[in-house]
Amino acid sequence: MKNFISVNDVSDINALVAKALAYKKNPFAHRTLGADKRIGLLFLNPSLRTRLSTQVAAKNLGMEAIVFNVDKEGWALEFEEGAIMSGNTVEHVKDAAPILGQYFDILCIRTFPSLKNREDDYSELVMNSFVQYAGVPIISLESATLHPLQSLTDILTIKETFAATHKPKIVLTWAPHVKPLPQCVANSFAQWINAWGESDFVITHPEHYELSDQYTRGATIITNQNEALKDADFVYVKNWSTYNDYGKIYSNDPYWMLTEEKMLLTNNAKVMHCLPVRRNVELSDEILDSQNSLVTKQAGNRVWAAQAVISEILTPSP
Ligand code: CP
C-alpha cells in the first residue's frame, strides 16, 4: 500500500480487516516493524479518537509518532497553485510538504471541508497537495470528503460483531444536528460498504439530503426511515449537511433521531456512530446507553484499523 486516502488504495478489504483483528488479539506481534521510523500526524482540524488511536497504533509497531496541530501552532498554509501570497497565508504547501517528507517516513493529515464551495472541497486540494509534494506515504485522518480509517474500523466492528447466519442488513440513517457537518463519514461508509459488497445496504435520509452518487451507487436509498429500518442488523447513525445545495441544514426534524420505539422495527440491531455524538439530538441516551450500542467498541477498534494500515505501508510489497 502506497497511500491510504480511500478504499481505492485497498486491494482486499477482508484481508486488511483480518490483519486489524489479528492486531487486536496480539497488539505487539510486530513491535519492531517501525523501529527507527517516525510518523507525523498533522491536524488542520480537531480530533480525539483519530489522533490518539493512531499514536497508540504507531507505538505498538515501535514507531515514534509526532503530532503537529497545524491549525494552532503552524504557519497558515497556502494551497492554491500560483497564488500571490499577499494575504493571510504564510507558507505554500509546495514548500512545507517536502520538508515534512524529510522529517517523517509516513505523514498523516486531517483536514475538514469548508462546506462553502463544493467544487473546491470535492477536489481534495489539501490531501492531494500532500500526496503530490511530500514524497512519503500519506494516510488520511479524514479529508474534505472521506474518512477511510473510520470506515475500515466500521467494517471490522461489523465483522467481529455479526454471527454470519445471513447477509447483514446495514442501514445508514441521517440524524438531526445543530450545525452543518461534512458528508465525509457518510460518503466513506457508503463507499466502503459498497466496495465490501457483503451486505444488504440501505441509506435513509430526508428529502434533499442526497449524498454524491459516486459513493452511494449500489445502495438502496429510501426517504422513509421506518421502512428502511425494518429488519436491520446494524444501524449507522450520522448527520450530514446537504450535498446538492452545498453545506446547508434544511431540516432538523427531531423525528429522525433514533429511538427505542424505532428500534423495534429492526432485527434487534446494533447501533453505530463514529463519535463525537450530540446526545439527545443525534442519538438518544436510551440508545447510546443500551446493550445495542457499539460506539465504544467501534472507537476502541480505531487503534487496530490504524495499526493495520501503518503496517501495510511499512511492509514492502513482495
Ligand atoms: N470519529 C472520529 O474521527 O473522531 P475524532 O474526530 O475525535 O478523531
Short mmCIF file of C-alpha atoms and ligand atoms in Angstrom, two decimals:
data_model
loop_
_atom_site.label_atom_id
_atom_site.label_comp_id
_atom_site.label_asym_id
_atom_site.label_seq_id
_atom_site.Cartn_x
_atom_site.Cartn_y
_atom_site.Cartn_z
CA MET A 1 0.00 0.00 0.00
CA LYS A 2 1.48 3.35 -1.08
CA ASN A 3 -1.04 5.82 0.44
CA PHE A 4 -4.29 5.40 2.39
CA ILE A 5 -6.71 8.02 1.12
CA SER A 6 -9.78 5.97 0.20
CA VAL A 7 -11.00 2.40 -0.30
CA ASN A 8 -9.37 2.53 -3.73
CA ASP A 9 -5.98 2.16 -2.01
CA VAL A 10 -7.03 -1.22 -0.57
CA SER A 11 -6.66 -4.35 -2.72
CA ASP A 12 -8.53 -6.69 -0.32
CA ILE A 13 -10.83 -5.24 2.38
CA ASN A 14 -11.33 -8.57 4.15
CA ALA A 15 -7.58 -9.20 4.31
CA LEU A 16 -7.00 -5.74 5.83
CA VAL A 17 -9.81 -6.33 8.35
CA ALA A 18 -8.27 -9.72 9.23
CA LYS A 19 -4.93 -8.02 9.80
CA ALA A 20 -6.56 -5.43 12.08
CA LEU A 21 -8.34 -8.14 14.07
CA ALA A 22 -5.07 -10.05 14.41
CA TYR A 23 -3.51 -6.92 15.93
CA LYS A 24 -6.47 -6.68 18.31
CA LYS A 25 -5.57 -10.19 19.55
CA ASN A 26 -1.84 -9.55 19.60
CA PRO A 27 -1.04 -5.80 19.58
CA PHE A 28 2.74 -6.29 19.78
CA ALA A 29 3.11 -9.00 17.12
CA HIS A 30 5.23 -6.61 15.02
CA ARG A 31 6.68 -4.42 17.77
CA THR A 32 9.86 -3.66 15.81
CA LEU A 33 8.35 -3.19 12.31
CA GLY A 34 8.52 0.59 12.72
CA ALA A 35 11.75 0.75 14.71
CA ASP A 36 13.82 3.87 13.92
CA LYS A 37 10.94 5.29 11.86
CA ARG A 38 8.76 8.34 12.52
CA ILE A 39 5.16 9.10 11.66
CA GLY A 40 3.96 12.72 11.56
CA LEU A 41 0.33 13.47 12.42
CA LEU A 42 -0.73 16.86 11.06
CA PHE A 43 -4.01 18.28 12.28
CA LEU A 44 -5.62 21.18 10.47
CA ASN A 45 -8.79 20.41 12.49
CA PRO A 46 -9.62 18.91 15.92
CA SER A 47 -9.68 15.23 16.87
CA LEU A 48 -9.82 12.95 19.88
CA ARG A 49 -10.11 9.34 18.60
CA THR A 50 -8.18 9.61 15.35
CA ARG A 51 -5.25 11.40 16.93
CA LEU A 52 -4.84 9.14 19.95
CA SER A 53 -5.64 5.81 18.28
CA THR A 54 -3.11 6.49 15.50
CA GLN A 55 -0.45 7.39 18.07
CA VAL A 56 -1.14 4.17 20.00
CA ALA A 57 -1.10 2.15 16.77
CA ALA A 58 2.27 3.60 15.74
CA LYS A 59 3.71 2.93 19.19
CA ASN A 60 2.54 -0.72 19.01
CA LEU A 61 4.65 -1.06 15.85
CA GLY A 62 7.69 0.52 17.51
CA MET A 63 7.32 3.78 15.62
CA GLU A 64 7.74 7.28 17.03
CA ALA A 65 4.65 9.46 16.47
CA ILE A 66 4.88 13.25 16.46
CA VAL A 67 1.70 15.32 16.46
CA PHE A 68 1.61 18.81 14.99
CA ASN A 69 -1.54 20.92 15.32
CA VAL A 70 -1.01 22.96 12.16
CA ASP A 71 -4.20 24.95 12.74
CA LYS A 72 -2.96 26.27 16.11
CA GLU A 73 0.83 26.06 16.01
CA GLY A 74 1.90 26.19 12.36
CA TRP A 75 2.17 28.87 9.71
CA ALA A 76 -1.03 29.39 7.74
CA LEU A 77 -0.63 27.22 4.64
CA GLU A 78 -1.45 28.23 1.06
CA PHE A 79 -2.67 25.53 -1.33
CA GLU A 80 -3.61 27.46 -4.48
CA GLU A 81 -1.24 26.99 -7.38
CA GLY A 82 0.24 30.31 -8.47
CA ALA A 83 -1.22 32.22 -5.52
CA ILE A 84 0.07 35.73 -4.91
CA MET A 85 0.61 35.33 -1.18
CA SER A 86 -0.09 38.88 -0.06
CA GLY A 87 -2.93 37.81 2.29
CA ASN A 88 -3.00 35.73 5.46
CA THR A 89 -1.21 32.59 4.24
CA VAL A 90 2.50 32.45 5.09
CA GLU A 91 3.84 29.26 3.57
CA HIS A 92 2.91 27.31 0.44
CA VAL A 93 2.30 23.56 0.74
CA LYS A 94 4.81 23.14 -2.11
CA ASP A 95 7.48 24.38 0.28
CA ALA A 96 6.22 22.84 3.54
CA ALA A 97 5.27 19.31 2.41
CA PRO A 98 8.68 18.25 1.01
CA ILE A 99 10.30 19.37 4.27
CA LEU A 100 7.84 17.30 6.30
CA GLY A 101 8.64 14.42 3.97
CA GLN A 102 12.28 14.67 5.09
CA TYR A 103 11.33 14.59 8.77
CA PHE A 104 8.88 11.67 8.57
CA ASP A 105 8.63 8.22 7.00
CA ILE A 106 4.82 8.46 6.86
CA LEU A 107 2.74 11.62 7.00
CA CYS A 108 -0.89 11.67 8.19
CA ILE A 109 -3.23 14.59 7.52
CA ARG A 110 -6.59 15.64 8.95
CA THR A 111 -8.39 18.39 7.07
CA PHE A 112 -12.09 19.25 7.07
CA PRO A 113 -14.08 20.76 4.18
CA SER A 114 -15.03 24.43 4.09
CA LEU A 115 -18.67 23.45 3.32
CA LYS A 116 -18.80 26.71 1.32
CA ASN A 117 -17.63 25.61 -2.12
CA ARG A 118 -18.45 22.04 -3.17
CA GLU A 119 -16.13 22.01 -6.15
CA ASP A 120 -13.15 23.08 -4.02
CA ASP A 121 -13.93 20.63 -1.23
CA TYR A 122 -14.54 17.69 -3.57
CA SER A 123 -11.30 18.41 -5.44
CA GLU A 124 -9.48 17.35 -2.21
CA LEU A 125 -6.86 20.03 -2.83
CA VAL A 126 -5.31 19.79 0.65
CA MET A 127 -4.93 16.00 0.78
CA ASN A 128 -3.84 15.77 -2.85
CA SER A 129 -1.24 18.50 -2.35
CA PHE A 130 0.42 16.50 0.42
CA VAL A 131 0.31 13.37 -1.77
CA GLN A 132 1.89 15.36 -4.60
CA TYR A 133 4.61 17.20 -2.69
CA ALA A 134 5.55 15.25 0.48
CA GLY A 135 7.41 12.41 -1.24
CA VAL A 136 6.42 9.91 1.52
CA PRO A 137 3.28 7.78 2.02
CA ILE A 138 0.22 9.76 3.13
CA ILE A 139 -2.53 8.47 5.42
CA SER A 140 -5.81 10.36 5.56
CA LEU A 141 -7.01 11.05 9.08
CA GLU A 142 -10.21 12.42 7.46
CA SER A 143 -10.28 14.66 4.46
CA ALA A 144 -12.76 17.06 2.88
CA THR A 145 -14.88 14.20 1.53
CA LEU A 146 -13.80 10.88 3.12
CA HIS A 147 -12.79 9.25 6.42
CA PRO A 148 -11.22 5.91 5.42
CA LEU A 149 -9.73 4.91 8.80
CA GLN A 150 -13.21 5.30 10.31
CA SER A 151 -14.78 3.18 7.57
CA LEU A 152 -12.20 0.40 7.92
CA THR A 153 -12.93 0.41 11.67
CA ASP A 154 -16.66 0.29 10.96
CA ILE A 155 -16.38 -2.79 8.74
CA LEU A 156 -14.14 -4.58 11.22
CA THR A 157 -16.59 -3.79 14.03
CA ILE A 158 -19.46 -5.17 11.95
CA LYS A 159 -17.48 -8.30 11.05
CA GLU A 160 -16.44 -9.07 14.61
CA THR A 161 -19.96 -8.45 15.96
CA PHE A 162 -22.11 -10.27 13.42
CA ALA A 163 -22.64 -14.00 13.65
CA ALA A 164 -22.90 -14.69 9.93
CA THR A 165 -26.17 -16.58 9.71
CA HIS A 166 -27.32 -14.42 6.80
CA LYS A 167 -26.17 -11.40 4.80
CA PRO A 168 -26.40 -8.49 7.29
CA LYS A 169 -28.77 -5.64 6.57
CA ILE A 170 -26.90 -2.40 7.24
CA VAL A 171 -28.80 0.90 7.36
CA LEU A 172 -27.06 4.27 7.24
CA THR A 173 -29.52 6.79 8.63
CA TRP A 174 -29.30 10.57 8.64
CA ALA A 175 -29.81 12.14 12.08
CA PRO A 176 -30.53 15.72 13.17
CA HIS A 177 -27.72 18.07 14.26
CA VAL A 178 -27.49 21.74 15.21
CA LYS A 179 -24.58 22.54 12.87
CA PRO A 180 -23.88 21.78 9.21
CA LEU A 181 -21.49 18.80 9.23
CA PRO A 182 -19.31 17.36 6.44
CA GLN A 183 -20.52 14.43 4.33
CA CYS A 184 -17.17 12.63 4.86
CA VAL A 185 -18.18 9.85 7.26
CA ALA A 186 -21.36 9.03 5.34
CA ASN A 187 -19.61 9.19 1.94
CA SER A 188 -16.82 6.99 3.17
CA PHE A 189 -19.07 4.48 4.92
CA ALA A 190 -21.15 4.15 1.75
CA GLN A 191 -18.04 3.81 -0.41
CA TRP A 192 -16.54 1.07 1.78
CA ILE A 193 -19.76 -0.89 2.36
CA ASN A 194 -20.48 -0.86 -1.37
CA ALA A 195 -16.91 -1.96 -2.19
CA TRP A 196 -17.06 -4.67 0.50
CA GLY A 197 -20.27 -5.98 -1.08
CA GLU A 198 -21.21 -8.42 1.69
CA SER A 199 -24.37 -6.75 3.00
CA ASP A 200 -27.83 -5.58 2.08
CA PHE A 201 -27.08 -1.84 2.25
CA VAL A 202 -29.80 0.79 2.69
CA ILE A 203 -29.36 4.55 3.12
CA THR A 204 -32.18 6.64 4.56
CA HIS A 205 -32.36 10.43 4.80
CA PRO A 206 -34.91 13.23 4.49
CA GLU A 207 -35.55 14.63 1.01
CA HIS A 208 -32.78 16.96 -0.23
CA TYR A 209 -30.07 15.17 1.78
CA GLU A 210 -28.88 13.00 -1.11
CA LEU A 211 -25.16 12.21 -0.95
CA SER A 212 -22.97 12.16 -4.04
CA ASP A 213 -23.91 9.09 -6.05
CA GLN A 214 -20.23 8.36 -6.74
CA TYR A 215 -20.27 6.90 -3.18
CA THR A 216 -23.86 5.67 -2.76
CA ARG A 217 -24.22 3.87 -6.11
CA GLY A 218 -25.22 0.28 -5.33
CA ALA A 219 -27.13 1.08 -2.14
CA THR A 220 -30.92 1.20 -1.80
CA ILE A 221 -31.94 4.76 -0.92
CA ILE A 222 -35.24 5.34 0.94
CA THR A 223 -36.61 8.57 2.41
CA ASN A 224 -38.99 6.70 4.75
CA GLN A 225 -36.83 5.94 7.79
CA ASN A 226 -39.25 3.41 9.32
CA GLU A 227 -39.34 1.42 6.10
CA ALA A 228 -35.54 1.50 5.89
CA LEU A 229 -35.07 0.30 9.46
CA LYS A 230 -37.22 -2.81 9.00
CA ASP A 231 -35.19 -5.95 9.90
CA ALA A 232 -31.90 -4.03 10.07
CA ASP A 233 -28.98 -5.83 11.76
CA PHE A 234 -26.88 -2.66 12.02
CA VAL A 235 -28.00 0.97 12.11
CA TYR A 236 -25.25 3.51 11.47
CA VAL A 237 -26.38 6.93 12.66
CA LYS A 238 -24.81 10.09 11.25
CA ASN A 239 -25.72 13.63 10.39
CA TRP A 240 -24.53 15.30 7.21
CA SER A 241 -25.30 18.64 5.58
CA THR A 242 -26.80 18.90 2.10
CA TYR A 243 -24.63 17.95 -0.87
CA ASN A 244 -26.63 19.39 -3.78
CA ASP A 245 -27.34 22.86 -2.32
CA TYR A 246 -23.99 22.53 -0.66
CA GLY A 247 -23.34 22.64 3.10
CA LYS A 248 -26.83 23.60 4.31
CA ILE A 249 -29.23 22.41 7.02
CA TYR A 250 -32.73 22.12 5.52
CA SER A 251 -34.38 20.13 8.23
CA ASN A 252 -33.53 19.46 11.82
CA ASP A 253 -36.59 17.33 12.30
CA PRO A 254 -36.21 15.56 15.70
CA TYR A 255 -38.40 12.81 14.22
CA TRP A 256 -35.22 11.46 12.59
CA MET A 257 -33.50 10.77 15.93
CA LEU A 258 -33.33 7.01 16.53
CA THR A 259 -35.46 5.90 19.49
CA GLU A 260 -36.22 2.64 21.29
CA GLU A 261 -39.60 2.63 19.54
CA LYS A 262 -37.95 2.73 16.12
CA MET A 263 -35.50 0.05 17.18
CA LEU A 264 -38.48 -2.32 17.50
CA LEU A 265 -38.67 -2.29 13.69
CA THR A 266 -35.15 -3.72 13.44
CA ASN A 267 -33.71 -7.18 13.96
CA ASN A 268 -32.53 -6.11 17.44
CA ALA A 269 -29.97 -4.04 15.53
CA LYS A 270 -26.60 -2.93 16.80
CA VAL A 271 -26.23 0.85 16.67
CA MET A 272 -23.10 2.56 15.41
CA HIS A 273 -21.84 6.15 15.35
CA CYS A 274 -18.32 7.44 14.64
CA LEU A 275 -18.40 9.90 17.58
CA PRO A 276 -18.35 12.62 18.79
CA VAL A 277 -22.13 12.48 19.20
CA ARG A 278 -24.56 15.13 20.41
CA ARG A 279 -26.66 13.18 22.92
CA ASN A 280 -30.42 13.58 22.62
CA VAL A 281 -30.00 15.47 19.33
CA GLU A 282 -28.40 12.89 17.03
CA LEU A 283 -28.93 9.84 19.25
CA SER A 284 -30.91 9.39 22.45
CA ASP A 285 -29.39 8.49 25.81
CA GLU A 286 -31.59 5.39 25.83
CA ILE A 287 -29.93 4.05 22.70
CA LEU A 288 -26.37 5.16 23.46
CA ASP A 289 -26.50 3.64 26.94
CA SER A 290 -28.18 0.42 25.80
CA GLN A 291 -26.69 -3.02 25.13
CA ASN A 292 -27.28 -2.43 21.42
CA SER A 293 -24.80 0.44 21.20
CA LEU A 294 -21.44 -0.41 19.61
CA VAL A 295 -19.99 3.10 19.80
CA THR A 296 -17.35 2.41 22.47
CA LYS A 297 -16.22 -0.84 20.86
CA GLN A 298 -16.16 0.94 17.50
CA ALA A 299 -13.97 3.79 18.82
CA GLY A 300 -11.68 1.26 20.54
CA ASN A 301 -11.23 -0.52 17.22
CA ARG A 302 -9.76 2.62 15.69
CA VAL A 303 -6.37 1.50 17.06
CA TRP A 304 -6.40 -1.81 15.15
CA ALA A 305 -7.53 -0.26 11.88
CA ALA A 306 -4.76 2.35 12.08
CA GLN A 307 -2.21 -0.30 13.05
CA ALA A 308 -3.16 -2.49 10.08
CA VAL A 309 -2.83 0.44 7.67
CA ILE A 310 0.51 1.66 9.04
CA SER A 311 1.78 -1.93 8.98
CA GLU A 312 0.73 -2.37 5.33
CA ILE A 313 2.58 0.80 4.38
CA LEU A 314 5.70 -0.23 6.29
CA THR A 315 5.75 -3.73 4.81
CA PRO A 316 7.50 -3.81 1.42
CA SER A 317 5.44 -5.38 -1.40
CA PRO A 318 6.67 -8.87 -2.36
N1 CP B 1 -14.55 9.56 14.72
C1 CP B 1 -13.52 10.41 14.73
O1 CP B 1 -12.84 10.62 13.72
O2 CP B 1 -13.30 11.01 15.93
P1 CP B 1 -12.33 12.23 16.16
O3 CP B 1 -12.88 13.40 15.35
O4 CP B 1 -12.38 12.52 17.65
O5 CP B 1 -10.97 11.87 15.70
#
